[in-house]
PDB file of C-alpha atoms in Angstrom:
ATOM      1  CA  MET M1469     -47.725  15.789  -9.032  1.00  0.00           C
ATOM      2  CA  LYS M1470     -45.145  15.833 -11.823  1.00  0.00           C
ATOM      3  CA  LYS M1471     -43.582  19.056 -10.429  1.00  0.00           C
ATOM      4  CA  ASN M1472     -43.291  17.504  -6.948  1.00  0.00           C
ATOM      5  CA  PHE M1473     -41.612  14.424  -8.377  1.00  0.00           C
ATOM      6  CA  LEU M1474     -39.134  16.568 -10.336  1.00  0.00           C
ATOM      7  CA  ALA M1475     -38.413  18.701  -7.246  1.00  0.00           C
ATOM      8  CA  ILE M1476     -37.748  15.580  -5.131  1.00  0.00           C
ATOM      9  CA  LEU M1477     -35.548  14.136  -7.890  1.00  0.00           C
ATOM     10  CA  LEU M1478     -33.547  17.375  -8.144  1.00  0.00           C
ATOM     11  CA  VAL M1479     -33.034  17.648  -4.354  1.00  0.00           C
ATOM     12  CA  THR M1480     -32.020  13.964  -4.153  1.00  0.00           C
ATOM     13  CA  ALA M1481     -29.557  14.313  -7.036  1.00  0.00           C
ATOM     14  CA  THR M1482     -28.029  17.457  -5.503  1.00  0.00           C
ATOM     15  CA  PHE M1483     -27.695  15.799  -2.083  1.00  0.00           C
ATOM     16  CA  TYR M1484     -26.242  12.628  -3.615  1.00  0.00           C
ATOM     17  CA  SER M1485     -23.699  14.464  -5.756  1.00  0.00           C
ATOM     18  CA  SER M1486     -22.562  16.623  -2.820  1.00  0.00           C
ATOM     19  CA  ASN M1487     -22.167  13.661  -0.439  1.00  0.00           C
ATOM     20  CA  ALA M1488     -20.878  10.943  -2.716  1.00  0.00           C
ATOM     21  CA  GLN M1489     -18.995  10.188  -5.904  1.00  0.00           C
ATOM     22  CA  GLN M1490     -15.752  11.637  -4.642  1.00  0.00           C
ATOM     23  CA  HIS M1491     -12.506  10.571  -6.240  1.00  0.00           C
ATOM     24  CA  HIS M1492      -9.389  10.355  -4.063  1.00  0.00           C
ATOM     25  CA  PHE M1493      -5.836  10.073  -5.378  1.00  0.00           C
ATOM     26  CA  SER M1494      -3.139   9.356  -2.826  1.00  0.00           C
ATOM     27  CA  GLY M1495       0.503   8.496  -2.456  1.00  0.00           C
ATOM     28  CA  GLY M1496       2.410   7.235   0.530  1.00  0.00           C
ATOM     29  CA  VAL M1497       5.208   5.254   2.061  1.00  0.00           C
ATOM     30  CA  GLY M1498       5.025   2.406   4.556  1.00  0.00           C
ATOM     31  CA  VAL M1499       7.533   0.547   6.715  1.00  0.00           C
ATOM     32  CA  LEU M1500       7.612  -3.110   7.727  1.00  0.00           C
ATOM     33  CA  SER M1501       5.380  -4.282   4.864  1.00  0.00           C
ATOM     34  CA  THR M1502       4.765  -7.979   4.261  1.00  0.00           C
ATOM     35  CA  ASN M1503       7.049  -7.689   1.212  1.00  0.00           C
ATOM     36  CA  TYR M1504       9.878  -6.300   3.369  1.00  0.00           C
ATOM     37  CA  ILE M1505       9.317  -8.934   6.055  1.00  0.00           C
ATOM     38  CA  ALA M1506       9.367 -11.683   3.398  1.00  0.00           C
ATOM     39  CA  ASP M1507      12.579 -10.247   1.920  1.00  0.00           C
ATOM     40  CA  THR M1508      14.260 -10.215   5.334  1.00  0.00           C
ATOM     41  CA  PHE M1509      13.133 -13.800   5.964  1.00  0.00           C
ATOM     42  CA  PHE M1510      14.498 -14.934   2.563  1.00  0.00           C
ATOM     43  CA  ASN M1511      17.858 -13.231   3.257  1.00  0.00           C
ATOM     44  CA  VAL M1512      18.130 -15.039   6.604  1.00  0.00           C
ATOM     45  CA  ALA M1513      17.153 -18.347   4.922  1.00  0.00           C
ATOM     46  CA  LYS M1514      19.797 -17.815   2.208  1.00  0.00           C
ATOM     47  CA  ASN M1515      22.439 -17.210   4.880  1.00  0.00           C
ATOM     48  CA  VAL M1516      21.415 -20.391   6.746  1.00  0.00           C
ATOM     49  CA  ILE M1517      21.514 -22.425   3.512  1.00  0.00           C
ATOM     50  CA  SER M1518      24.913 -20.897   2.699  1.00  0.00           C
ATOM     51  CA  ASP M1519      26.202 -21.989   6.138  1.00  0.00           C
ATOM     52  CA  LEU M1520      24.837 -25.518   5.676  1.00  0.00           C
ATOM     53  CA  ALA M1521      26.467 -25.743   2.239  1.00  0.00           C
ATOM     54  CA  GLY M1522      29.831 -24.733   3.710  1.00  0.00           C
ATOM     55  CA  SER M1523      29.989 -21.350   1.970  1.00  0.00           C
ATOM     56  CA  ASP M1524      31.071 -18.238   3.839  1.00  0.00           C
ATOM     57  CA  THR M1525      29.106 -15.853   1.546  1.00  0.00           C
ATOM     58  CA  LYS M1526      26.487 -13.880   3.473  1.00  0.00           C
ATOM     59  CA  LEU M1527      23.932 -11.213   2.597  1.00  0.00           C
ATOM     60  CA  GLU M1528      24.516  -8.158   4.779  1.00  0.00           C
ATOM     61  CA  ASN M1529      23.595  -4.443   4.974  1.00  0.00           C
ATOM     62  CA  GLN M1530      19.997  -4.741   3.770  1.00  0.00           C
ATOM     63  CA  LYS M1531      18.670  -1.312   2.689  1.00  0.00           C
ATOM     64  CA  SER M1532      15.298   0.034   1.559  1.00  0.00           C
ATOM     65  CA  VAL M1533      13.443   3.364   1.567  1.00  0.00           C
ATOM     66  CA  GLY M1534      10.136   1.616   2.322  1.00  0.00           C
ATOM     67  CA  GLU M1535       7.047   0.524   0.421  1.00  0.00           C
ATOM     68  CA  LEU M1536       6.066   3.345  -1.989  1.00  0.00           C
ATOM     69  CA  ARG M1537       2.390   3.467  -2.958  1.00  0.00           C
ATOM     70  CA  LEU M1538      -0.067   5.147  -5.351  1.00  0.00           C
ATOM     71  CA  SER M1539      -3.800   4.642  -4.779  1.00  0.00           C
ATOM     72  CA  TYR M1540      -7.163   5.607  -6.179  1.00  0.00           C
ATOM     73  CA  ALA M1541     -10.450   5.448  -4.249  1.00  0.00           C
ATOM     74  CA  TYR M1542     -14.004   6.126  -5.388  1.00  0.00           C
ATOM     75  CA  TYR M1543     -16.747   6.911  -2.858  1.00  0.00           C
ATOM     76  CA  PRO M1544     -20.123   5.784  -4.242  1.00  0.00           C
ATOM     77  CA  ILE M1545     -21.574   6.767  -0.851  1.00  0.00           C
ATOM     78  CA  GLU M1546     -20.096   8.925   1.878  1.00  0.00           C
ATOM     79  CA  LYS M1547     -18.851   6.175   4.237  1.00  0.00           C
ATOM     80  CA  ILE M1548     -17.620   3.518   1.790  1.00  0.00           C
ATOM     81  CA  SER M1549     -14.909   3.590  -0.866  1.00  0.00           C
ATOM     82  CA  VAL M1550     -13.691   1.091  -3.431  1.00  0.00           C
ATOM     83  CA  GLY M1551     -10.458   1.428  -5.317  1.00  0.00           C
ATOM     84  CA  ALA M1552      -7.068   0.100  -6.260  1.00  0.00           C
ATOM     85  CA  SER M1553      -3.493   0.468  -5.124  1.00  0.00           C
ATOM     86  CA  ALA M1554      -0.063  -0.164  -6.651  1.00  0.00           C
ATOM     87  CA  SER M1555       3.031  -0.354  -4.465  1.00  0.00           C
ATOM     88  CA  PHE M1556       6.758  -0.698  -5.106  1.00  0.00           C
ATOM     89  CA  LEU M1557       9.543  -1.902  -2.815  1.00  0.00           C
ATOM     90  CA  GLN M1558      13.208  -2.384  -3.639  1.00  0.00           C
ATOM     91  CA  THR M1559      15.771  -3.795  -1.241  1.00  0.00           C
ATOM     92  CA  THR M1560      19.517  -4.130  -1.737  1.00  0.00           C
ATOM     93  CA  SER M1561      22.079  -6.181   0.176  1.00  0.00           C
ATOM     94  CA  ASP M1562      25.817  -6.759  -0.091  1.00  0.00           C
ATOM     95  CA  ALA M1563      27.124 -10.262  -0.778  1.00  0.00           C
ATOM     96  CA  VAL M1564      30.048 -10.561   1.643  1.00  0.00           C
ATOM     97  CA  SER M1565      32.633 -13.374   1.655  1.00  0.00           C
ATOM     98  CA  GLY M1566      35.501 -13.433   4.151  1.00  0.00           C
ATOM     99  CA  GLY M1567      34.762  -9.854   5.180  1.00  0.00           C
ATOM    100  CA  VAL M1568      35.016  -8.587   1.575  1.00  0.00           C
ATOM    101  CA  THR M1569      32.058  -7.456  -0.560  1.00  0.00           C
ATOM    102  CA  THR M1570      32.001  -9.739  -3.610  1.00  0.00           C
ATOM    103  CA  GLY M1571      28.702  -8.715  -5.188  1.00  0.00           C
ATOM    104  CA  ASP M1572      25.239  -7.413  -4.531  1.00  0.00           C
ATOM    105  CA  TYR M1573      21.742  -8.775  -4.211  1.00  0.00           C
ATOM    106  CA  SER M1574      18.584  -6.785  -4.985  1.00  0.00           C
ATOM    107  CA  SER M1575      14.884  -7.587  -4.842  1.00  0.00           C
ATOM    108  CA  THR M1576      12.053  -5.642  -6.465  1.00  0.00           C
ATOM    109  CA  TYR M1577       8.448  -6.115  -5.332  1.00  0.00           C
ATOM    110  CA  LEU M1578       5.404  -4.834  -7.265  1.00  0.00           C
ATOM    111  CA  THR M1579       1.973  -5.209  -5.687  1.00  0.00           C
ATOM    112  CA  PHE M1580      -1.397  -4.532  -7.325  1.00  0.00           C
ATOM    113  CA  ALA M1581      -4.460  -4.754  -5.080  1.00  0.00           C
ATOM    114  CA  ALA M1582      -8.164  -3.966  -4.847  1.00  0.00           C
ATOM    115  CA  GLU M1583      -9.080  -2.028  -1.712  1.00  0.00           C
ATOM    116  CA  GLY M1584     -12.094  -0.864   0.232  1.00  0.00           C
ATOM    117  CA  THR M1585     -12.560   1.460   3.184  1.00  0.00           C
ATOM    118  CA  TYR M1586     -15.300   2.093   5.688  1.00  0.00           C
ATOM    119  CA  THR M1587     -15.443   5.450   7.506  1.00  0.00           C
ATOM    120  CA  TYR M1588     -16.595   4.969  11.066  1.00  0.00           C
ATOM    121  CA  LEU M1589     -16.121   8.555  12.279  1.00  0.00           C
ATOM    122  CA  SER M1590     -16.130  11.829  10.366  1.00  0.00           C
ATOM    123  CA  ARG M1591     -15.746  15.235  12.058  1.00  0.00           C
ATOM    124  CA  ARG M1592     -14.979  18.426  10.147  1.00  0.00           C
ATOM    125  CA  ASN M1593     -11.604  17.787   8.479  1.00  0.00           C
ATOM    126  CA  ILE M1594     -10.763  14.534  10.299  1.00  0.00           C
ATOM    127  CA  ARG M1595     -11.947  11.105   9.205  1.00  0.00           C
ATOM    128  CA  LEU M1596     -11.283   7.735  10.902  1.00  0.00           C
ATOM    129  CA  TYR M1597     -11.560   4.635   8.734  1.00  0.00           C
ATOM    130  CA  GLY M1598     -10.681   0.977   8.346  1.00  0.00           C
ATOM    131  CA  LEU M1599      -9.159  -0.495   5.172  1.00  0.00           C
ATOM    132  CA  LEU M1600      -9.084  -3.984   3.631  1.00  0.00           C
ATOM    133  CA  GLY M1601      -7.110  -4.895   0.537  1.00  0.00           C
ATOM    134  CA  ALA M1602      -6.116  -7.998  -1.407  1.00  0.00           C
ATOM    135  CA  GLY M1603      -4.077  -8.536  -4.532  1.00  0.00           C
ATOM    136  CA  LEU M1604      -1.019 -10.002  -6.201  1.00  0.00           C
ATOM    137  CA  SER M1605       2.668  -9.301  -5.601  1.00  0.00           C
ATOM    138  CA  ASN M1606       5.471  -9.960  -8.061  1.00  0.00           C
ATOM    139  CA  MET M1607       9.008 -10.401  -6.728  1.00  0.00           C
ATOM    140  CA  ASN M1608      12.117 -10.293  -8.916  1.00  0.00           C
ATOM    141  CA  SER M1609      15.550 -10.824  -7.396  1.00  0.00           C
ATOM    142  CA  LYS M1610      18.963 -10.331  -8.967  1.00  0.00           C
ATOM    143  CA  TYR M1611      22.326 -11.520  -7.654  1.00  0.00           C
ATOM    144  CA  THR M1612      25.392  -9.942  -9.284  1.00  0.00           C
ATOM    145  CA  THR M1613      28.963 -11.018  -8.618  1.00  0.00           C
ATOM    146  CA  GLY M1614      32.171 -10.931 -10.640  1.00  0.00           C
ATOM    147  CA  GLY M1615      30.535  -9.614 -13.816  1.00  0.00           C
ATOM    148  CA  SER M1616      27.839 -12.307 -13.946  1.00  0.00           C
ATOM    149  CA  SER M1617      24.292 -12.174 -12.671  1.00  0.00           C
ATOM    150  CA  GLU M1618      21.438 -14.521 -11.833  1.00  0.00           C
ATOM    151  CA  SER M1619      17.750 -13.573 -11.716  1.00  0.00           C
ATOM    152  CA  ASP M1620      14.678 -15.206 -10.241  1.00  0.00           C
ATOM    153  CA  GLY M1621      11.034 -14.223  -9.849  1.00  0.00           C
ATOM    154  CA  THR M1622       7.724 -15.329  -8.395  1.00  0.00           C
ATOM    155  CA  ASN M1623       4.108 -14.170  -7.884  1.00  0.00           C
ATOM    156  CA  TYR M1624       2.103 -14.580  -4.690  1.00  0.00           C
ATOM    157  CA  PHE M1625      -1.111 -13.460  -2.994  1.00  0.00           C
ATOM    158  CA  ASN M1626      -0.816 -10.446  -0.709  1.00  0.00           C
ATOM    159  CA  PHE M1627      -3.228  -8.565   1.567  1.00  0.00           C
ATOM    160  CA  HIS M1628      -3.549  -5.592   3.872  1.00  0.00           C
ATOM    161  CA  VAL M1629      -5.679  -4.829   6.937  1.00  0.00           C
ATOM    162  CA  SER M1630      -5.660  -1.390   8.590  1.00  0.00           C
ATOM    163  CA  PRO M1631      -8.139  -1.206  11.467  1.00  0.00           C
ATOM    164  CA  ILE M1632      -7.027   2.366  12.189  1.00  0.00           C
ATOM    165  CA  GLY M1633      -6.571   4.981   9.497  1.00  0.00           C
ATOM    166  CA  VAL M1634      -6.966   8.738   9.750  1.00  0.00           C
ATOM    167  CA  THR M1635      -7.085  11.557   7.207  1.00  0.00           C
ATOM    168  CA  PHE M1636      -6.502  15.242   7.990  1.00  0.00           C
ATOM    169  CA  GLY M1637      -7.688  17.934   5.606  1.00  0.00           C
ATOM    170  CA  LYS M1638     -10.484  18.671   3.210  1.00  0.00           C
ATOM    171  CA  GLN M1639      -9.650  18.658  -0.504  1.00  0.00           C
ATOM    172  CA  PHE M1640      -5.935  18.071   0.104  1.00  0.00           C
ATOM    173  CA  GLY M1641      -4.477  16.462   3.216  1.00  0.00           C
ATOM    174  CA  GLY M1642      -2.450  13.786   4.938  1.00  0.00           C
ATOM    175  CA  THR M1643      -3.082  10.184   5.944  1.00  0.00           C
ATOM    176  CA  ALA M1644      -1.695   7.884   8.635  1.00  0.00           C
ATOM    177  CA  GLU M1645      -2.422   4.178   9.071  1.00  0.00           C
ATOM    178  CA  ILE M1646      -1.556   1.349  11.415  1.00  0.00           C
ATOM    179  CA  GLY M1647      -2.060  -2.160  10.073  1.00  0.00           C
ATOM    180  CA  PHE M1648      -0.455  -5.236   8.600  1.00  0.00           C
ATOM    181  CA  GLY M1649       0.168  -6.150   4.962  1.00  0.00           C
ATOM    182  CA  TYR M1650       1.591  -4.718   1.761  1.00  0.00           C
ATOM    183  CA  ARG M1651       1.110  -1.072   2.926  1.00  0.00           C
ATOM    184  CA  GLY M1652       3.283  -1.647   6.004  1.00  0.00           C
ATOM    185  CA  VAL M1653       2.737  -1.675   9.761  1.00  0.00           C
ATOM    186  CA  PHE M1654       3.045   2.132   9.749  1.00  0.00           C
ATOM    187  CA  SER M1655       2.106   4.167   6.705  1.00  0.00           C
ATOM    188  CA  LEU M1656       2.044   7.909   5.969  1.00  0.00           C
ATOM    189  CA  GLY M1657       0.800   9.678   2.878  1.00  0.00           C
ATOM    190  CA  VAL M1658      -0.948  12.568   1.187  1.00  0.00           C
ATOM    191  CA  TYR M1659      -4.193  12.677  -0.786  1.00  0.00           C
ATOM    192  CA  TYR M1660      -6.074  14.891  -3.197  1.00  0.00           C
ATOM    193  CA  ARG M1661      -9.872  14.756  -3.393  1.00  0.00           C
ATOM    194  CA  LEU M1662     -11.869  15.707  -6.490  1.00  0.00           C
TER     195      LEU M1662
END
């Protein structure tokens, strides 16, 4: 009886360790994140307020490489992961007055979020999943003109929903997601699985 129990325990532990407890580290970049959309909205609002105040200074030529992200996920069971993500976005714009650049405006966004995924289809080296995340974003903006600068900052709740995500590969591979939130509407990345 004791030998049977030990054999069952050993088989269960082997099965569990081979199908769960995987650690995933990933990095990626996303476009059209909620942080970028908010930044664009604030730039438009600043231009409208500038017009109403009678100033001809505008923010133009907004630039960004996208929302950069590092993530960690732990799979306690094969289909579900829990983890965390940190993302970074920086945008820059020119302050233009009368057709001449008089300064620059930059915004930096840092987002820290808890995330979870559910795998709804897994075939060989392809996995389809959905992702939910929620966390806090910190925004710091800096306006520099004529040797002087002004800074401002704020914190706010942020989220992400990706109903469609796909990974390609086994231990190392790529990811692609479509969703809405701090990861972006479109997101690409790479991952490494331990």
